[in-house]
């Protein structure tokens, strides 16, 4: 329990920003450019998928939803950070921080399940191509996507409940550029048992299974590809999975560093780069990864 002289914090300050004016300008321009590229790239991908009949398939249906989640993930954190650098306001009210914890938790788990669903889609396409139209029917694809959002909503509500049970003495400094629940738990001056239970339960029940689905799916895919006799057949089979594999590697790699590896005093710099990777870099690169490496997307652009 907090001490009797402790006052609940009403605002959090972000200390991940540099105080050097020249560096601040460079930081602002870099994040602004990345945000604009993220928005334009992902919205362009969504528009292309909806406009081109060539891309009306389960794979691109999932990709369109992933692009939407990428837009939301980037919008939750980056504009507020840009405003902080531009206006010099490095703080956020308690209510705003809770809203950010809820929305970031929602879209984080939603993206995990969408990536797992896309891995399963590629598994069926490569390992059981004759059953693909039956297994990945429109109704099943819609159910998988809706389930991803509902599970993300469950996680977001759980993280918000976990934060509501925390107590912070006076003003607290967050060594990141947005409110992260795991870092908030470490800053709390109250009993963090409930918050830790929620965080570890959501990681175990929601995050870990998606990683296992991806690993099992790609183990089966690689095994099937290696059994193909022709080199051209192997190349075509692998090309259908390469873009998704790159996205999965960067996204889950950042999450493992951020949430599954124990923190220490020397890990703060690592945490900053990990959060930048999965909240800024990955959403920005996804449209290019899928667009530049995918012949169907290139053909759809040419036809339009």
Coordinates of C-alpha atoms in Angstrom, one line a residue:
X1 CA 0.0 0.0 0.0
X2 CA 1.2 3.5 -0.7
X3 CA 2.4 5.6 2.2
X4 CA 0.1 8.2 3.8
X5 CA 2.1 11.1 2.4
X6 CA 1.9 9.7 -1.1
X7 CA -0.3 11.6 -3.7
X8 CA -1.7 9.7 -6.7
X9 CA 0.0 10.8 -9.9
X10 CA -2.3 12.7 -12.3
X11 CA 0.2 12.9 -15.1
X12 CA 3.1 10.9 -16.5
X13 CA 6.1 12.4 -18.2
X14 CA 8.1 10.8 -21.0
X15 CA 11.9 11.0 -20.7
X16 CA 12.8 9.1 -23.9
X17 CA 13.1 12.4 -25.8
X18 CA 16.4 14.1 -26.2
X19 CA 16.9 17.6 -24.8
X20 CA 19.2 18.7 -27.7
X21 CA 17.3 21.0 -30.0
X22 CA 19.0 19.9 -33.2
X23 CA 18.5 16.2 -32.3
X24 CA 14.8 17.0 -31.4
X25 CA 14.3 18.4 -34.9
X26 CA 15.9 15.4 -36.5
X27 CA 13.9 13.1 -34.3
X28 CA 10.6 14.9 -35.1
X29 CA 11.2 14.8 -38.9
X30 CA 12.2 11.1 -38.8
X31 CA 9.1 10.0 -36.9
X32 CA 6.9 12.3 -38.9
X33 CA 8.2 10.8 -42.2
X34 CA 7.8 7.3 -40.9
X35 CA 4.2 8.0 -39.8
X36 CA 3.2 9.5 -43.1
X37 CA 4.7 6.6 -45.0
X38 CA 2.9 4.2 -42.6
X39 CA -0.5 5.8 -43.2
X40 CA -0.2 6.3 -46.9
X41 CA 1.4 2.8 -47.5
X42 CA -1.2 0.9 -45.5
X43 CA -4.2 2.9 -46.6
X44 CA -3.0 2.4 -50.2
X45 CA -2.7 -1.3 -49.6
X46 CA -6.3 -1.4 -48.2
X47 CA -7.6 0.6 -51.2
X48 CA -5.8 -1.6 -53.7
X49 CA -7.1 -4.8 -52.1
X50 CA -10.7 -3.5 -52.2
X51 CA -10.4 -2.2 -55.8
X52 CA -8.6 -5.1 -57.5
X53 CA -10.6 -8.3 -58.1
X54 CA -7.2 -10.0 -58.5
X55 CA -6.6 -9.6 -54.8
X56 CA -10.0 -10.8 -53.6
X57 CA -8.7 -13.9 -51.8
X58 CA -8.3 -15.0 -48.1
X59 CA -4.6 -14.1 -48.1
X60 CA -5.3 -10.4 -49.1
X61 CA -8.4 -10.2 -46.9
X62 CA -6.1 -10.9 -43.9
X63 CA -3.5 -8.6 -45.3
X64 CA -6.1 -5.7 -45.6
X65 CA -7.0 -6.2 -41.9
X66 CA -3.3 -6.3 -41.0
X67 CA -2.8 -3.0 -42.8
X68 CA -5.8 -1.5 -40.9
X69 CA -4.3 -2.7 -37.6
X70 CA -0.9 -1.2 -38.6
X71 CA -2.5 2.2 -39.1
X72 CA -4.2 2.0 -35.7
X73 CA -1.1 0.8 -33.9
X74 CA 1.0 3.7 -35.3
X75 CA -1.8 6.3 -34.7
X76 CA -2.1 5.2 -31.0
X77 CA 1.5 6.3 -30.3
X78 CA 3.2 8.3 -33.0
X79 CA 1.0 11.5 -33.2
X80 CA 1.1 12.0 -29.5
X81 CA 4.9 11.6 -29.5
X82 CA 5.2 14.1 -32.4
X83 CA 3.0 16.6 -30.6
X84 CA 5.2 16.2 -27.5
X85 CA 8.4 17.0 -29.5
X86 CA 6.8 19.9 -31.5
X87 CA 5.0 21.6 -28.6
X88 CA 7.5 20.6 -25.8
X89 CA 4.8 18.8 -23.9
X90 CA 6.4 15.6 -22.6
X91 CA 3.5 14.7 -20.3
X92 CA 0.2 12.8 -20.5
X93 CA -2.7 12.8 -18.1
X94 CA -3.6 9.6 -16.2
X95 CA -6.8 9.1 -18.3
X96 CA -4.9 9.5 -21.5
X97 CA -2.3 7.0 -20.4
X98 CA -5.0 4.5 -19.5
X99 CA -6.6 4.9 -22.9
X100 CA -3.2 4.4 -24.6
X101 CA -2.6 1.2 -22.6
X102 CA -6.1 -0.1 -23.6
X103 CA -5.7 0.7 -27.3
X104 CA -2.1 -0.5 -27.6
X105 CA -3.0 -3.8 -25.8
X106 CA -6.0 -4.2 -28.1
X107 CA -4.1 -3.8 -31.4
X108 CA -1.1 -5.7 -30.2
X109 CA -2.9 -8.9 -29.6
X110 CA -5.1 -8.4 -32.7
X111 CA -2.0 -8.2 -34.8
X112 CA -0.6 -11.3 -33.1
X113 CA -3.7 -13.3 -34.1
X114 CA -3.9 -11.9 -37.6
X115 CA -0.2 -12.9 -38.2
X116 CA -1.0 -16.4 -36.8
X117 CA -4.1 -16.6 -39.0
X118 CA -2.0 -15.7 -42.1
X119 CA 0.6 -18.3 -41.2
X120 CA -2.2 -20.9 -41.0
X121 CA -3.6 -19.7 -44.3
X122 CA -0.2 -20.2 -46.0
X123 CA 0.1 -23.6 -44.4
X124 CA -3.2 -24.7 -45.9
X125 CA -2.3 -23.2 -49.3
X126 CA 1.1 -24.9 -49.5
X127 CA 0.5 -28.2 -47.7
X128 CA -3.2 -28.8 -48.6
X129 CA -3.9 -26.8 -51.8
X130 CA -6.8 -29.0 -52.9
X131 CA -8.6 -28.4 -49.6
X132 CA -7.8 -24.6 -49.5
X133 CA -11.2 -23.4 -50.9
X134 CA -13.1 -25.5 -48.4
X135 CA -10.9 -24.8 -45.4
X136 CA -10.5 -21.0 -46.0
X137 CA -14.1 -20.3 -46.9
X138 CA -15.4 -16.7 -46.6
X139 CA -17.4 -17.4 -43.5
X140 CA -14.4 -19.0 -41.8
X141 CA -12.1 -16.1 -42.8
X142 CA -14.5 -13.6 -41.4
X143 CA -14.8 -15.6 -38.2
X144 CA -11.0 -15.7 -37.8
X145 CA -10.7 -12.0 -38.3
X146 CA -13.6 -11.1 -35.9
X147 CA -12.1 -13.5 -33.3
X148 CA -8.8 -11.7 -33.6
X149 CA -10.4 -8.4 -32.8
X150 CA -12.4 -9.8 -30.0
X151 CA -9.4 -11.4 -28.4
X152 CA -7.5 -8.1 -28.8
X153 CA -10.4 -6.3 -27.1
X154 CA -10.2 -8.8 -24.2
X155 CA -6.5 -8.1 -23.8
X156 CA -7.0 -4.3 -24.0
X157 CA -9.7 -4.4 -21.3
X158 CA -7.5 -6.6 -19.1
X159 CA -4.5 -4.3 -19.4
X160 CA -6.7 -1.3 -18.5
X161 CA -8.1 -3.1 -15.5
X162 CA -4.5 -4.0 -14.5
X163 CA -3.5 -0.3 -14.7
X164 CA -6.5 0.9 -12.8
X165 CA -5.3 -1.1 -9.8
X166 CA -1.9 0.6 -9.8
X167 CA -0.9 3.5 -7.6
X168 CA 1.8 6.0 -8.5
X169 CA 3.3 8.5 -6.1
X170 CA 3.4 12.1 -7.4
X171 CA 4.5 12.6 -11.0
X172 CA 6.1 9.6 -12.6
X173 CA 8.6 9.5 -15.5
X174 CA 8.3 6.9 -18.2
X175 CA 11.5 6.2 -20.1
X176 CA 9.7 5.6 -23.4
X177 CA 7.6 7.7 -25.7
X178 CA 4.2 6.1 -24.8
X179 CA 2.5 4.4 -21.9
X180 CA 3.6 0.7 -21.7
X181 CA 1.9 -1.5 -19.2
X182 CA 5.0 -3.5 -18.3
X183 CA 7.0 -0.4 -17.5
X184 CA 4.1 1.1 -15.6
X185 CA 4.0 -1.9 -13.4
X186 CA 7.7 -1.5 -12.5
X187 CA 7.0 2.2 -11.6
X188 CA 4.0 1.6 -9.4
X189 CA 4.3 2.1 -5.6
X190 CA 1.4 -0.2 -4.8
X191 CA 0.8 -4.0 -4.9
X192 CA 1.3 -5.1 -8.5
X193 CA 0.1 -8.7 -8.1
X194 CA -3.1 -8.2 -10.0
X195 CA -1.5 -6.3 -12.9
X196 CA 1.3 -8.9 -13.1
X197 CA -1.2 -11.8 -13.1
X198 CA -3.1 -10.1 -16.0
X199 CA 0.0 -9.3 -18.0
X200 CA 1.5 -12.8 -17.6
X201 CA -1.9 -14.5 -18.2
X202 CA -2.5 -12.6 -21.4
X203 CA 1.0 -13.2 -22.6
X204 CA 0.7 -17.0 -21.9
X205 CA -2.9 -17.5 -23.1
X206 CA -3.0 -15.0 -26.0
X207 CA 0.6 -14.3 -27.1
X208 CA 2.4 -17.6 -26.8
X209 CA -0.2 -19.7 -28.7
X210 CA 0.1 -17.4 -31.7
X211 CA 3.8 -17.8 -31.7
X212 CA 3.3 -21.6 -31.6
X213 CA 0.8 -21.5 -34.5
X214 CA 3.4 -19.6 -36.6
X215 CA 6.2 -22.0 -35.7
X216 CA 4.2 -25.1 -36.3
X217 CA 2.8 -23.8 -39.6
X218 CA 6.2 -22.8 -41.0
X219 CA 7.7 -26.1 -39.8
X220 CA 5.1 -27.9 -41.9
X221 CA 5.5 -25.5 -44.8
X222 CA 9.3 -25.9 -44.9
X223 CA 8.9 -29.7 -44.7
X224 CA 6.5 -29.6 -47.7
X225 CA 8.7 -27.3 -49.7
X226 CA 11.8 -29.5 -49.2
X227 CA 9.8 -32.5 -50.5
X228 CA 9.1 -30.7 -53.8
X229 CA 11.4 -32.2 -56.5
X230 CA 11.7 -29.2 -58.9
X231 CA 13.6 -26.1 -58.0
X232 CA 11.0 -23.9 -59.7
X233 CA 8.3 -25.5 -57.6
X234 CA 10.3 -24.8 -54.4
X235 CA 10.8 -21.2 -55.5
X236 CA 7.1 -20.6 -56.1
X237 CA 6.0 -22.3 -52.9
X238 CA 8.5 -20.3 -50.8
X239 CA 7.7 -17.0 -52.6
X240 CA 4.1 -17.2 -51.2
X241 CA 5.4 -17.2 -47.6
X242 CA 8.5 -15.1 -47.8
X243 CA 6.8 -11.7 -47.2
X244 CA 4.8 -13.0 -44.2
X245 CA 7.9 -14.7 -42.7
X246 CA 9.8 -11.4 -42.8
X247 CA 7.0 -9.5 -41.1
X248 CA 6.6 -12.2 -38.4
X249 CA 10.3 -12.3 -37.7
X250 CA 10.5 -8.5 -37.1
X251 CA 7.3 -8.2 -35.1
X252 CA 7.7 -11.2 -32.8
X253 CA 11.4 -10.6 -32.4
X254 CA 10.6 -7.2 -30.9
X255 CA 7.9 -8.5 -28.7
X256 CA 10.2 -11.3 -27.3
X257 CA 12.8 -8.6 -26.4
X258 CA 10.1 -6.4 -24.9
X259 CA 7.9 -8.7 -22.9
X260 CA 9.4 -12.2 -22.6
X261 CA 13.1 -11.4 -21.7
X262 CA 13.5 -10.3 -18.0
X263 CA 14.2 -6.6 -17.6
X264 CA 17.3 -5.2 -15.9
X265 CA 18.8 -1.7 -15.4
X266 CA 20.8 -2.2 -18.5
X267 CA 17.9 -3.2 -20.7
X268 CA 16.2 0.2 -21.0
X269 CA 18.0 1.1 -24.3
X270 CA 17.0 -2.3 -25.6
X271 CA 13.4 -1.7 -24.7
X272 CA 13.3 1.7 -26.5
X273 CA 14.5 0.1 -29.7
X274 CA 12.2 -2.8 -29.4
X275 CA 9.1 -0.5 -29.0
X276 CA 10.2 1.6 -31.9
X277 CA 10.6 -1.6 -34.0
X278 CA 7.1 -3.0 -33.4
X279 CA 5.2 0.3 -33.1
X280 CA 6.9 2.4 -35.8
X281 CA 9.2 0.4 -38.1
X282 CA 7.1 -2.8 -38.7
X283 CA 3.9 -1.0 -39.6
X284 CA 5.8 1.3 -42.0
X285 CA 7.6 -1.6 -43.7
X286 CA 4.7 -4.0 -44.1
X287 CA 3.2 -2.5 -47.2
X288 CA 6.7 -2.5 -48.9
X289 CA 7.4 -6.0 -47.8
X290 CA 4.2 -7.3 -49.3
X291 CA 4.1 -4.9 -52.2
X292 CA 7.7 -5.2 -53.5
X293 CA 7.9 -9.0 -53.1
X294 CA 4.5 -10.0 -54.4
X295 CA 3.9 -10.4 -58.1
X296 CA 0.1 -10.3 -57.6
X297 CA 0.2 -6.9 -55.9
X298 CA 2.5 -5.5 -58.6
X299 CA 0.1 -6.8 -61.3
X300 CA -2.8 -5.2 -59.5
X301 CA -1.0 -1.9 -59.4
X302 CA -0.2 -2.1 -63.1
X303 CA -3.9 -2.9 -64.0
X304 CA -5.1 0.1 -62.0

